[in-house]
C-alpha positions as a Markdown table, in Angstrom:
| # | Residue | x | y | z |
|---|---|---|---|---|
| 1 | Met | 0.0 | 0.0 | 0.0 |
| 2 | Glu | 2.9 | 2.3 | 0.7 |
| 3 | Phe | 4.0 | 2.2 | -2.9 |
| 4 | Val | 0.5 | 2.8 | -4.4 |
| 5 | Ile | 0.2 | 6.5 | -3.6 |
| 6 | Pro | 3.7 | 7.4 | -4.8 |
| 7 | Gly | 3.1 | 5.3 | -7.9 |
| 8 | Leu | -0.2 | 7.0 | -8.7 |
| 9 | Ile | 1.5 | 10.4 | -8.2 |
| 10 | Leu | 4.3 | 9.4 | -10.6 |
| 11 | Val | 1.8 | 8.2 | -13.2 |
| 12 | Ala | -0.2 | 11.4 | -12.9 |
| 13 | Leu | 3.0 | 13.5 | -13.4 |
| 14 | Met | 3.9 | 11.4 | -16.5 |
| 15 | Val | 0.5 | 11.9 | -18.0 |
| 16 | Tyr | 0.6 | 15.6 | -17.3 |
| 17 | Ala | 4.1 | 15.9 | -18.9 |
| 18 | Ser | 3.1 | 13.9 | -21.9 |
| 19 | Thr | 0.1 | 16.0 | -22.5 |
| 20 | Lys | 2.1 | 19.2 | -22.3 |
| 21 | Ile | 4.7 | 17.8 | -24.7 |
| 22 | Lys | 2.1 | 16.8 | -27.2 |
| 23 | Arg | 0.4 | 20.2 | -27.0 |
| 24 | Arg | 3.6 | 22.0 | -27.6 |
| 25 | Ala | 4.5 | 19.8 | -30.5 |
| 26 | Ala | 1.1 | 20.4 | -32.1 |
| 27 | Glu | 1.5 | 24.2 | -31.6 |
| 28 | Ala | 4.8 | 24.2 | -33.5 |
| 29 | Phe | 2.9 | 23.1 | -36.6 |
| 30 | Glu | 0.3 | 25.9 | -36.4 |
| 31 | Pro | 0.3 | 29.0 | -38.7 |
| 32 | Glu | 2.9 | 31.7 | -37.9 |
| 33 | His | 3.8 | 35.1 | -39.3 |
| 34 | Ile | 7.6 | 35.3 | -39.4 |
| 35 | Glu | 9.1 | 38.8 | -39.5 |
| 36 | Thr | 12.7 | 39.9 | -39.3 |
| 37 | Asp | 14.5 | 43.2 | -40.1 |
| 38 | Glu | 15.0 | 41.9 | -43.6 |
| 39 | Phe | 12.0 | 39.9 | -44.7 |
| 40 | Thr | 8.5 | 38.6 | -43.8 |
| 41 | Ile | 6.8 | 35.2 | -44.6 |
| 42 | Asp | 3.7 | 33.5 | -43.5 |
| 43 | Lys | 4.1 | 29.8 | -42.5 |
| 44 | Pro | 0.9 | 27.8 | -42.9 |
| 45 | Asp | -0.4 | 25.1 | -40.6 |
| 46 | Gly | 1.3 | 21.7 | -41.1 |
| 47 | Phe | 4.8 | 23.2 | -41.4 |
| 48 | Leu | 7.5 | 23.6 | -38.8 |
| 49 | Asn | 10.0 | 26.5 | -38.6 |
| 50 | Val | 13.3 | 24.9 | -37.6 |
| 51 | Leu | 15.0 | 27.0 | -34.9 |
| 52 | Asn | 18.2 | 25.0 | -34.6 |
| 53 | Arg | 18.8 | 25.0 | -38.3 |
| 54 | Asp | 21.9 | 24.9 | -40.5 |
| 55 | Pro | 23.8 | 28.2 | -39.9 |
| 56 | Ser | 24.0 | 28.8 | -43.7 |
| 57 | Leu | 20.2 | 29.1 | -43.8 |
| 58 | Glu | 18.2 | 32.2 | -42.6 |
| 59 | Leu | 15.1 | 30.1 | -42.6 |
| 60 | Asp | 14.3 | 26.4 | -42.8 |
| 61 | Ile | 10.7 | 25.2 | -42.8 |
| 62 | Tyr | 9.4 | 21.7 | -43.6 |
| 63 | Ser | 6.1 | 19.9 | -43.8 |
| 64 | Lys | 4.9 | 17.4 | -41.2 |
| 65 | Glu | 4.2 | 14.9 | -44.0 |
| 66 | Phe | 6.8 | 12.6 | -45.7 |
| 67 | Gly | 6.7 | 11.0 | -49.1 |
| 68 | Thr | 5.7 | 7.4 | -49.7 |
| 69 | Asp | 7.6 | 4.3 | -51.0 |
| 70 | Glu | 11.1 | 5.3 | -52.2 |
| 71 | Ala | 10.5 | 8.9 | -51.1 |
| 72 | Ser | 9.5 | 7.9 | -47.5 |
| 73 | Gly | 12.7 | 9.5 | -46.2 |
| 74 | Ser | 12.0 | 12.9 | -47.7 |
| 75 | Arg | 9.6 | 15.6 | -46.5 |
| 76 | Ala | 6.7 | 16.3 | -48.8 |
| 77 | Ala | 7.8 | 20.0 | -48.9 |
| 78 | Arg | 10.7 | 22.1 | -47.6 |
| 79 | Val | 11.3 | 25.9 | -47.8 |
| 80 | Glu | 14.8 | 27.3 | -47.3 |
| 81 | Leu | 16.0 | 30.9 | -47.4 |
| 82 | Arg | 19.6 | 31.8 | -48.0 |
| 83 | Ile | 21.0 | 35.4 | -48.0 |
| 84 | Tyr | 24.2 | 36.1 | -49.9 |
| 85 | Glu | 26.4 | 39.2 | -49.7 |
| 86 | Lys | 27.4 | 41.0 | -52.9 |
| 87 | Arg | 25.6 | 38.8 | -55.4 |
| 88 | Ala | 23.6 | 40.4 | -58.2 |
| 89 | Leu | 20.1 | 39.3 | -59.1 |
| 90 | Ala | 20.8 | 38.9 | -62.8 |
| 91 | Phe | 24.0 | 36.9 | -62.2 |
| 92 | Ala | 22.3 | 34.6 | -59.7 |
| 93 | Thr | 19.3 | 34.1 | -61.9 |
| 94 | Lys | 21.4 | 33.2 | -64.8 |
| 95 | Ala | 23.5 | 30.7 | -62.7 |
| 96 | Leu | 20.3 | 29.0 | -61.5 |
| 97 | Glu | 18.9 | 28.8 | -65.0 |
| 98 | Glu | 22.2 | 27.1 | -66.1 |
| 99 | Ser | 22.4 | 24.7 | -63.2 |
| 100 | Thr | 18.8 | 23.6 | -62.9 |
| 101 | Asn | 16.1 | 22.3 | -65.3 |
| 102 | Val | 14.1 | 25.6 | -65.4 |
| 103 | Thr | 10.6 | 25.1 | -66.7 |
| 104 | Ser | 9.3 | 28.7 | -66.2 |
| 105 | Lys | 10.5 | 32.2 | -65.3 |
| 106 | Val | 8.4 | 35.1 | -64.1 |
| 107 | Ser | 9.4 | 38.6 | -63.0 |
| 108 | Glu | 7.2 | 40.5 | -60.6 |
| 109 | Ile | 7.3 | 43.8 | -58.7 |
| 110 | Ile | 5.7 | 44.1 | -55.3 |
| 111 | Asp | 5.9 | 47.4 | -53.5 |
| 112 | Gly | 8.6 | 48.6 | -55.8 |
| 113 | Gln | 10.8 | 45.5 | -55.1 |
| 114 | Lys | 11.7 | 43.3 | -58.1 |
| 115 | Tyr | 11.4 | 39.5 | -57.7 |
| 116 | Ile | 12.2 | 36.7 | -60.1 |
| 117 | Val | 10.3 | 33.4 | -59.7 |
| 118 | Leu | 11.8 | 30.3 | -61.3 |
| 119 | Glu | 10.2 | 26.8 | -61.5 |
| 120 | Ala | 12.4 | 23.8 | -62.1 |
| 121 | Glu | 12.3 | 20.0 | -62.0 |
| 122 | Ser | 15.0 | 17.7 | -60.5 |
| 123 | Val | 15.5 | 14.0 | -59.8 |
| 124 | Glu | 17.6 | 12.7 | -56.9 |
| 125 | Lys | 18.1 | 9.0 | -56.3 |
| 126 | Gly | 15.2 | 8.3 | -58.7 |
| 127 | Ile | 12.8 | 10.6 | -56.8 |
| 128 | Gly | 11.2 | 13.5 | -58.7 |
| 129 | Phe | 11.1 | 16.9 | -57.1 |
| 130 | Arg | 9.6 | 20.2 | -58.1 |
| 131 | Glu | 11.6 | 23.3 | -57.2 |
| 132 | Met | 10.5 | 26.9 | -57.1 |
| 133 | Tyr | 12.7 | 29.9 | -56.4 |
| 134 | Lys | 11.8 | 33.4 | -55.4 |
| 135 | Leu | 14.8 | 35.7 | -55.9 |
| 136 | Ala | 15.4 | 39.3 | -54.8 |
| 137 | Glu | 18.2 | 41.7 | -54.3 |
| 138 | Lys | 18.2 | 44.6 | -51.8 |
| 139 | Gly | 20.9 | 46.7 | -50.2 |
| 140 | Gly | 23.7 | 44.7 | -51.7 |
| 141 | Arg | 22.3 | 41.4 | -50.5 |
| 142 | Phe | 20.7 | 38.6 | -52.5 |
| 143 | Phe | 17.8 | 36.6 | -51.2 |
| 144 | Glu | 17.1 | 33.1 | -52.5 |
| 145 | Leu | 13.9 | 31.4 | -51.2 |
| 146 | Lys | 13.7 | 27.8 | -52.4 |
| 147 | Leu | 10.7 | 25.6 | -52.2 |
| 148 | Lys | 11.4 | 21.9 | -52.9 |
| 149 | Ser | 8.4 | 19.5 | -53.0 |
| 150 | Leu | 8.0 | 15.9 | -54.0 |
| 151 | Glu | 6.3 | 15.5 | -57.3 |
| 152 | Glu | 4.0 | 13.0 | -55.6 |
| 153 | Ala | 3.1 | 15.4 | -52.8 |
| 154 | Asp | -0.5 | 16.0 | -51.9 |
| 155 | Gly | -2.0 | 19.1 | -53.7 |
| 156 | Asp | -3.0 | 20.7 | -50.3 |
| 157 | Ile | 0.6 | 20.5 | -49.1 |
| 158 | Ile | 2.0 | 22.0 | -52.3 |
| 159 | Ala | -0.7 | 24.8 | -52.2 |
| 160 | Lys | 0.3 | 25.7 | -48.6 |
| 161 | Ala | 4.0 | 25.7 | -49.5 |
| 162 | Glu | 3.3 | 27.9 | -52.5 |
| 163 | Gln | 1.5 | 30.3 | -50.1 |
| 164 | Met | 4.8 | 30.8 | -48.3 |
| 165 | Leu | 6.5 | 31.6 | -51.6 |
| 166 | Val | 3.8 | 34.2 | -52.4 |
| 167 | Ser | 3.9 | 35.7 | -48.9 |
| 168 | Phe | 7.7 | 36.1 | -48.9 |
| 169 | Glu | 8.7 | 39.8 | -49.1 |
| 170 | Val | 12.0 | 41.5 | -48.7 |
| 171 | Lys | 11.9 | 44.7 | -46.6 |
């Protein structure tokens, strides 16, 4: 009998901690407006903003969902932002066009800021990917937002990932 009460207390604490952890994990995948001194982007639900990311990335966001079969080790969609010093938009755009299989290119101007959006296809280890880039240059800095999604990814996931691409703006 003397072990029952401490055992029940321990079980209650474990249930409480587990519930808190699950709630926090679920909150991480909720929508979020990300704003820094240099850019803004809207992260939709079902995507996680990685805080302990690769230091070469300014932003690393990936979907909760994975691919299937051969692509089961790959996230359905991932968005990465890299910022480079002293790189011109025209030069970087041309380099991407030469190094990737670009299928479309669109220029747009939002609030006086020029952006170039490229769409490309790639294959890695027999898995097909769709890549979209949103490129901008401001204040001597070059911004490369890259969306990479599995060709087989669900349309809803791709639509949410594309929302991030559309919402991305350089300040």
